[in-house]
GROMACS .gro file of C-alpha atoms in nm:
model
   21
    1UNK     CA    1   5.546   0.365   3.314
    2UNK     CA    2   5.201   0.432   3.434
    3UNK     CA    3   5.153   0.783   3.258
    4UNK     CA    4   5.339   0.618   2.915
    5UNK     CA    5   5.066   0.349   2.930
    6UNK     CA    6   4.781   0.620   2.982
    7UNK     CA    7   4.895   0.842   2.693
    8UNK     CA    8   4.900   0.499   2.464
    9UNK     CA    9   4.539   0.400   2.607
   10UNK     CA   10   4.385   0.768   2.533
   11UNK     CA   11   4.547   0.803   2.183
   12UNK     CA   12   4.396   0.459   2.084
   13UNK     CA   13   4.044   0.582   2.225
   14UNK     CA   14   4.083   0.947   2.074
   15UNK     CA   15   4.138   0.784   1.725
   16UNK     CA   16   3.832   0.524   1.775
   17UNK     CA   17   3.634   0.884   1.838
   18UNK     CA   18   3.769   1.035   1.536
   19UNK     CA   19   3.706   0.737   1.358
   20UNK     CA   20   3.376   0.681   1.436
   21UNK     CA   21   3.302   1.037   1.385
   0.00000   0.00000   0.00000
């Protein structure tokens, strides 16, 4: 469950970066 959680955290941050960008 850990590593499912961690993908869903660093997709939401990777599209904040692209959005910001």
């Amino acid at each position: 469950m850990e590593s499912f959680v961690e993908e869903v955290l660093l997709g939401s941050l990777v599209r904040a970066g692209m959005s910001c960008l």
